[in-house]
Amino acid sequence: MTPFFLDTQHGKRFCLYHPPKGLARPKGAVLYVHPFGEEMNMARRVAAQQARAFSVNGYAVLQIDLHGCGDSDGELRSATWEIWLEDLDAAARWVAENGDENLSVWGLRLGATLAVDFARRTTTALRDCLLWQPVLQGSTYLTQFLRLHAAGAMLHSRQGGQKTVPALRLALEQGETVEVGGYELSSVLAADIEHVNLQGLKEIRCPIHWIDLVDNPHPEMSPARKAAALACAGTGADLRLCAVHAPALWAVYGTTECTTLVEETLRTKRNSAA
Amino acid sequence: MQSIELIKRLLGEALGLGVRAEALTADTPLLGHLPELDSMTVVSIISLLEERLGIVISDEEITADAFRTVGSLAKLADTKMLA
């Protein structure tokens, strides 16, 4: 595993590269798109477990910290959806220049939503998309993120001082940057997130593997999410849906590994080969 | 209360309690007693409640009172369902 900094137009990006292992010809490359905010940290261990599993099984993996996230340059308050897409473009170019072919994109939560947008726009012919619990609607996601403020206030007994979600939204609309749980969300990024959805699925030409994480020994995608996924994909997209028995590892602390998810994802990737 | 079972399951999921969820009762204290309860998991619990029960919980209802025990959370869910 090699850490390095990738130069981009908006600064350096911290990256981790896992080379394809084994004696056979490399099977392909995977670009990981991490989730937003604290979810990135919570999911870190399982993402690393998955990256290692891909690597050991003959896939190159590139993990990139997006602008303002992790160890990359830039403040989160200056990040935008467009800059993040450019980061992914730069990452894809680096992978190609490194000689790794057959690129797939793999994202978690808002990272999956961003991955879909990237897949829709990129000129690189992608092998497939792997989406872990993609965020369907940015507006709902933003509400939940802003709620962290109210939740945090309750836990720290600051009942009077908390800002309600509508108040935070108003501040954002007025061009202010709001701080939630240590993360500074600018009005620009908030507006970007507010408008994202998965309608872009329709425009993707490669197979899309959508994996929902359900904490049930007999996991099934919720009917609401299934219907929404199918609606977003329309008739054009090659969308395959499945649910894996796994905890909400982006929201629950202490999830250091998730073998069911990692094995199922690896299996899906292998079977996806044309 | 039927919803105690649902709340137990939901808390089990959101907090990653595993088999410990079975031991929860209506009187089990939550706020200040479960280390797993932080802003992220509080929001997860609220989101799961909304999703599973088809209700909407407003900011004002995310209070220390609602999260005092398993029972108080179940009561909040019940109230919203009857609304």
Coordinates of C-alpha atoms in Angstrom, one line a residue:
Chain A
M1 CA 0.0 0.0 0.0
T2 CA 1.5 3.3 -1.1
P3 CA 0.4 6.7 0.3
F4 CA 1.1 9.7 -2.0
F5 CA -0.1 13.2 -2.8
L6 CA -1.8 13.8 -6.2
D7 CA -1.5 17.3 -7.6
T8 CA -4.7 18.8 -8.8
Q9 CA -5.9 22.2 -9.9
H10 CA -7.2 23.0 -6.4
G11 CA -4.3 21.6 -4.4
K12 CA -2.9 18.2 -3.3
R13 CA -5.0 15.2 -2.6
F14 CA -3.9 12.5 -0.2
C15 CA -4.2 9.1 -1.9
L16 CA -3.6 5.5 -1.0
Y17 CA -2.8 3.0 -3.7
H18 CA -3.1 -0.7 -3.3
P19 CA -1.4 -2.6 -6.1
P20 CA -3.0 -5.7 -7.7
K21 CA -1.4 -8.7 -6.1
G22 CA -0.9 -12.2 -7.4
L23 CA 0.9 -13.7 -10.4
A24 CA -2.0 -13.5 -12.9
R25 CA -2.7 -10.5 -15.0
P26 CA -4.4 -7.7 -13.0
K27 CA -8.2 -8.0 -13.2
G28 CA -8.8 -4.3 -13.1
A29 CA -8.7 -1.1 -11.0
V30 CA -11.2 0.3 -8.5
L31 CA -11.5 4.0 -7.4
Y32 CA -13.1 4.5 -4.0
V33 CA -15.3 7.5 -3.3
H34 CA -15.6 8.0 0.5
P35 CA -18.7 9.3 2.3
F36 CA -19.2 12.8 3.7
G37 CA -18.3 14.2 7.1
E38 CA -17.9 11.8 10.1
E39 CA -19.2 8.9 8.0
M40 CA -15.8 8.9 6.2
N41 CA -14.1 8.1 9.5
M42 CA -16.6 5.6 10.7
A43 CA -16.4 3.6 7.5
R44 CA -12.6 3.8 7.2
R45 CA -11.7 0.4 8.6
V46 CA -14.2 -1.5 6.5
A47 CA -13.2 0.4 3.4
A48 CA -9.6 -0.5 4.1
Q49 CA -10.6 -4.2 4.5
Q50 CA -12.4 -4.1 1.2
A51 CA -9.5 -2.4 -0.6
R52 CA -7.1 -5.0 0.8
A53 CA -9.5 -7.8 -0.4
F54 CA -9.6 -6.3 -3.9
S55 CA -5.9 -5.9 -4.0
V56 CA -5.2 -9.5 -2.9
N57 CA -7.6 -10.7 -5.5
G58 CA -5.8 -8.9 -8.4
Y59 CA -7.4 -5.5 -8.5
A60 CA -5.6 -2.2 -8.1
V61 CA -7.3 0.2 -5.7
L62 CA -7.0 3.9 -5.4
Q63 CA -8.5 5.7 -2.4
I64 CA -8.5 9.5 -2.6
D65 CA -9.3 12.1 0.1
L66 CA -11.5 14.7 -1.6
H67 CA -11.0 18.4 -1.3
G68 CA -11.3 19.5 2.2
C69 CA -11.6 16.0 3.5
G70 CA -9.2 13.7 5.4
D71 CA -5.6 14.6 4.7
S72 CA -6.1 16.5 1.5
D73 CA -5.5 20.2 0.9
G74 CA -8.3 22.7 1.1
E75 CA -10.9 23.6 3.8
L76 CA -14.2 21.8 3.7
R77 CA -15.8 25.3 3.5
S78 CA -14.3 25.8 0.1
A79 CA -15.3 22.4 -1.3
T80 CA -18.0 22.0 -4.0
W81 CA -19.5 19.1 -5.8
E82 CA -17.8 20.1 -9.0
I83 CA -14.4 20.2 -7.3
W84 CA -15.0 16.7 -6.0
L85 CA -15.9 15.5 -9.5
E86 CA -12.7 17.1 -10.8
D87 CA -10.8 15.2 -8.0
L88 CA -12.3 12.0 -9.2
D89 CA -11.3 12.9 -12.8
A90 CA -7.7 13.5 -11.7
A91 CA -7.8 10.2 -9.8
A92 CA -9.0 8.3 -12.9
R93 CA -6.3 9.9 -15.0
W94 CA -3.6 8.9 -12.5
V95 CA -4.9 5.3 -12.5
A96 CA -4.7 5.2 -16.3
E97 CA -1.2 6.7 -16.4
N98 CA -0.1 4.2 -13.8
G99 CA -1.0 1.5 -16.3
D100 CA -4.0 0.1 -14.4
E101 CA -6.8 -0.8 -16.8
N102 CA -10.5 -1.6 -16.6
L103 CA -11.5 1.0 -14.0
S104 CA -14.5 0.6 -11.8
V105 CA -15.9 3.2 -9.4
W106 CA -16.9 2.2 -5.8
G107 CA -18.7 4.6 -3.5
L108 CA -20.4 4.6 -0.1
R109 CA -23.4 6.8 0.9
L110 CA -23.0 10.3 -0.5
G111 CA -19.8 9.0 -2.1
A112 CA -21.9 6.5 -4.0
T113 CA -24.1 9.4 -5.2
L114 CA -21.0 11.3 -6.2
A115 CA -19.7 8.2 -8.0
V116 CA -22.8 8.0 -10.0
D117 CA -22.4 11.6 -11.1
F118 CA -18.8 10.9 -12.0
A119 CA -19.7 7.7 -13.9
R120 CA -22.3 9.7 -15.9
R121 CA -19.9 12.4 -17.0
T122 CA -16.6 10.6 -17.4
T123 CA -15.1 9.9 -20.8
T124 CA -13.3 6.9 -19.3
A125 CA -15.1 3.7 -20.2
L126 CA -15.9 2.2 -16.8
R127 CA -16.1 -1.5 -16.2
D128 CA -18.8 -1.2 -13.6
C129 CA -20.1 0.8 -10.6
L130 CA -20.3 -0.5 -7.0
L131 CA -22.6 1.4 -4.8
W132 CA -22.9 0.8 -1.1
Q133 CA -26.1 2.3 0.3
P134 CA -26.2 5.2 -2.1
V135 CA -28.0 8.4 -0.9
L136 CA -31.1 8.8 -3.0
Q137 CA -31.9 12.4 -2.3
G138 CA -29.4 15.1 -1.3
S139 CA -32.2 17.1 0.4
T140 CA -33.1 14.3 2.8
Y141 CA -29.4 13.6 3.5
L142 CA -28.8 17.3 4.2
T143 CA -31.7 17.4 6.7
Q144 CA -30.2 14.4 8.5
F145 CA -26.8 16.0 8.6
L146 CA -28.2 19.3 9.9
R147 CA -30.0 17.3 12.6
L148 CA -26.7 16.3 14.0
H149 CA -26.6 19.8 15.4
A150 CA -29.9 19.3 17.4
A151 CA -28.8 15.9 18.5
G152 CA -25.4 17.1 19.7
A153 CA -27.1 20.0 21.6
M154 CA -29.4 17.5 23.3
L155 CA -26.6 15.2 24.3
H156 CA -24.6 18.1 25.8
S157 CA -27.7 19.6 27.5
R158 CA -27.6 22.8 25.4
Q159 CA -31.3 22.6 24.9
G160 CA -31.8 26.4 24.5
G161 CA -28.8 27.0 22.3
Q162 CA -29.5 24.6 19.5
K163 CA -30.4 25.8 16.1
T164 CA -33.2 24.0 14.4
V165 CA -32.9 22.5 11.0
P166 CA -35.0 25.2 9.4
A167 CA -32.9 27.9 11.1
L168 CA -29.7 26.3 9.8
R169 CA -31.2 26.0 6.4
L170 CA -32.1 29.6 6.4
A171 CA -28.6 30.6 7.4
L172 CA -27.3 28.5 4.5
E173 CA -29.7 30.1 2.1
Q174 CA -28.5 33.5 3.2
G175 CA -25.0 32.5 2.2
E176 CA -23.6 31.6 5.6
T177 CA -21.3 28.7 6.5
V178 CA -22.7 26.6 9.3
E179 CA -20.8 24.4 11.6
V180 CA -22.2 21.0 12.5
G181 CA -20.4 18.4 14.6
G182 CA -17.1 20.0 13.8
Y183 CA -17.7 20.1 10.0
E184 CA -18.1 23.5 8.3
L185 CA -20.7 23.3 5.6
S186 CA -20.7 26.2 3.2
S187 CA -23.9 27.5 1.5
V188 CA -22.5 26.5 -1.9
L189 CA -21.8 22.9 -0.9
A190 CA -25.1 22.7 1.0
A191 CA -26.9 23.9 -2.2
D192 CA -25.0 21.3 -4.2
I193 CA -25.9 18.5 -1.9
E194 CA -29.5 19.7 -1.7
H195 CA -29.9 19.1 -5.4
V196 CA -28.1 15.8 -5.9
N197 CA -30.1 12.6 -6.6
L198 CA -29.6 9.4 -8.5
Q199 CA -31.4 10.3 -11.7
G200 CA -28.0 10.0 -13.3
L201 CA -28.2 6.2 -13.2
K202 CA -30.2 6.3 -16.4
E203 CA -27.2 7.6 -18.3
I204 CA -24.7 5.1 -17.1
R205 CA -23.7 2.4 -19.7
C206 CA -21.8 0.0 -17.5
P207 CA -23.3 -2.5 -15.0
I208 CA -24.3 -0.9 -11.7
H209 CA -24.2 -3.0 -8.6
W210 CA -26.2 -1.5 -5.9
I211 CA -25.7 -3.0 -2.5
D212 CA -27.8 -2.0 0.5
L213 CA -26.6 -2.8 4.0
V214 CA -29.4 -4.2 6.1
D215 CA -28.9 -5.3 9.7
N216 CA -31.0 -8.4 9.5
P217 CA -29.9 -12.1 9.0
H218 CA -32.4 -12.3 6.1
P219 CA -31.5 -9.0 4.5
E220 CA -33.9 -7.4 2.0
M221 CA -33.8 -4.0 0.4
S222 CA -36.6 -1.8 1.7
P223 CA -39.5 -1.6 -0.8
A224 CA -39.2 2.2 -0.8
R225 CA -35.5 2.1 -1.7
K226 CA -36.0 -0.6 -4.3
A227 CA -38.8 1.3 -6.0
A228 CA -36.7 4.5 -6.0
A229 CA -33.7 2.7 -7.4
L230 CA -35.7 1.2 -10.2
A231 CA -37.3 4.5 -11.0
C232 CA -33.9 6.3 -11.1
A233 CA -32.5 3.6 -13.4
G234 CA -35.4 3.7 -15.9
T235 CA -35.3 1.3 -18.7
G236 CA -31.8 2.1 -19.9
A237 CA -29.5 1.2 -17.0
D238 CA -28.1 -2.2 -16.2
L239 CA -28.9 -2.0 -12.5
R240 CA -28.5 -5.0 -10.2
L241 CA -29.9 -4.6 -6.7
C242 CA -29.0 -6.6 -3.6
A243 CA -29.0 -6.4 0.2
V244 CA -26.2 -7.7 2.4
H245 CA -26.5 -8.5 6.1
A246 CA -24.3 -5.7 7.6
P247 CA -24.6 -2.9 10.1
A248 CA -24.8 0.7 9.1
L249 CA -21.0 1.0 9.3
W250 CA -21.1 4.7 8.3
A251 CA -23.1 5.5 11.4
V252 CA -22.1 3.0 14.1
Y253 CA -18.8 3.3 15.8
G254 CA -16.6 0.3 16.3
T255 CA -17.2 -1.5 13.0
T256 CA -13.7 -2.6 12.3
E257 CA -14.6 -5.3 9.8
C258 CA -17.5 -6.6 7.9
T259 CA -16.5 -9.8 6.2
T260 CA -20.0 -10.6 4.8
L261 CA -20.1 -7.3 2.9
V262 CA -16.5 -7.5 1.8
E263 CA -16.9 -11.0 0.5
E264 CA -20.2 -10.3 -1.2
T265 CA -18.8 -7.2 -2.9
L266 CA -15.7 -9.1 -4.1
R267 CA -18.0 -11.8 -5.5
T268 CA -20.1 -9.2 -7.2
K269 CA -17.0 -7.6 -8.8
R270 CA -15.7 -10.9 -10.0
N271 CA -19.0 -12.0 -11.5
S272 CA -19.4 -8.6 -13.2
A273 CA -16.4 -9.2 -15.5
A274 CA -17.6 -9.2 -19.1
Chain B
M1 CA -46.5 -1.8 24.4
Q2 CA -46.0 -3.5 21.1
S3 CA -43.6 -0.8 20.0
I4 CA -41.1 -1.6 22.8
E5 CA -40.1 -4.6 20.7
L6 CA -39.7 -2.4 17.6
I7 CA -37.7 0.2 19.6
K8 CA -35.4 -2.5 21.0
R9 CA -34.7 -3.9 17.6
L10 CA -34.2 -0.4 16.2
L11 CA -31.8 0.6 19.0
G12 CA -30.0 -2.7 18.5
E13 CA -29.4 -1.8 14.9
A14 CA -28.6 1.8 15.3
L15 CA -26.2 1.3 18.2
G16 CA -24.7 -2.0 17.1
L17 CA -25.8 -3.6 20.3
G18 CA -26.1 -7.2 19.0
V19 CA -27.5 -9.5 21.5
R20 CA -27.5 -6.8 24.2
A21 CA -30.7 -5.4 22.5
E22 CA -32.6 -8.4 23.9
A23 CA -31.9 -7.3 27.5
L24 CA -33.4 -3.9 27.0
T25 CA -36.7 -3.1 28.8
A26 CA -39.0 -0.1 28.9
D27 CA -37.1 1.2 32.0
T28 CA -33.6 0.8 30.5
P29 CA -32.0 4.3 30.7
L30 CA -30.5 5.6 27.5
L31 CA -29.2 9.2 27.7
G32 CA -26.1 9.3 29.7
H33 CA -26.0 5.5 30.2
L34 CA -25.2 4.2 26.8
P35 CA -21.7 5.2 25.5
E36 CA -22.9 4.4 21.9
L37 CA -25.4 7.2 22.1
D38 CA -23.8 10.2 20.3
S39 CA -25.1 12.7 17.7
M40 CA -24.6 10.3 14.8
T41 CA -26.4 7.4 16.5
V42 CA -29.2 9.8 17.8
V43 CA -29.8 10.9 14.2
S44 CA -29.7 7.3 13.0
I45 CA -32.3 6.3 15.6
I46 CA -34.6 9.2 14.5
S47 CA -34.1 8.4 10.8
L48 CA -34.9 4.7 11.4
L49 CA -38.0 5.6 13.4
E50 CA -39.2 7.8 10.6
E51 CA -38.4 5.3 7.9
R52 CA -39.9 2.2 9.6
L53 CA -43.0 3.9 11.1
G54 CA -43.6 6.4 8.3
I55 CA -43.6 9.3 10.8
V56 CA -41.9 12.7 10.8
I57 CA -40.0 13.8 14.0
S58 CA -39.3 17.5 14.3
D59 CA -36.2 19.0 15.9
E60 CA -38.2 20.1 19.0
E61 CA -39.0 16.5 19.7
I62 CA -35.3 15.5 19.9
T63 CA -35.2 16.1 23.6
A64 CA -33.5 14.7 26.7
D65 CA -36.9 13.6 27.9
A66 CA -37.6 11.5 24.8
F67 CA -34.3 9.8 25.0
R68 CA -34.3 9.2 28.8
T69 CA -35.3 5.5 28.6
V70 CA -36.3 2.9 26.0
G71 CA -39.9 3.5 27.2
S72 CA -39.9 7.3 26.7
L73 CA -38.6 6.7 23.1
A74 CA -41.4 4.2 22.5
K75 CA -43.9 6.7 23.9
L76 CA -42.6 9.3 21.4
A77 CA -43.1 6.8 18.5
D78 CA -46.6 5.9 19.8
T79 CA -47.6 9.6 20.0
K80 CA -46.4 10.3 16.4
M81 CA -48.3 7.2 15.1
L82 CA -51.5 8.3 16.6
A83 CA -51.2 11.8 15.3

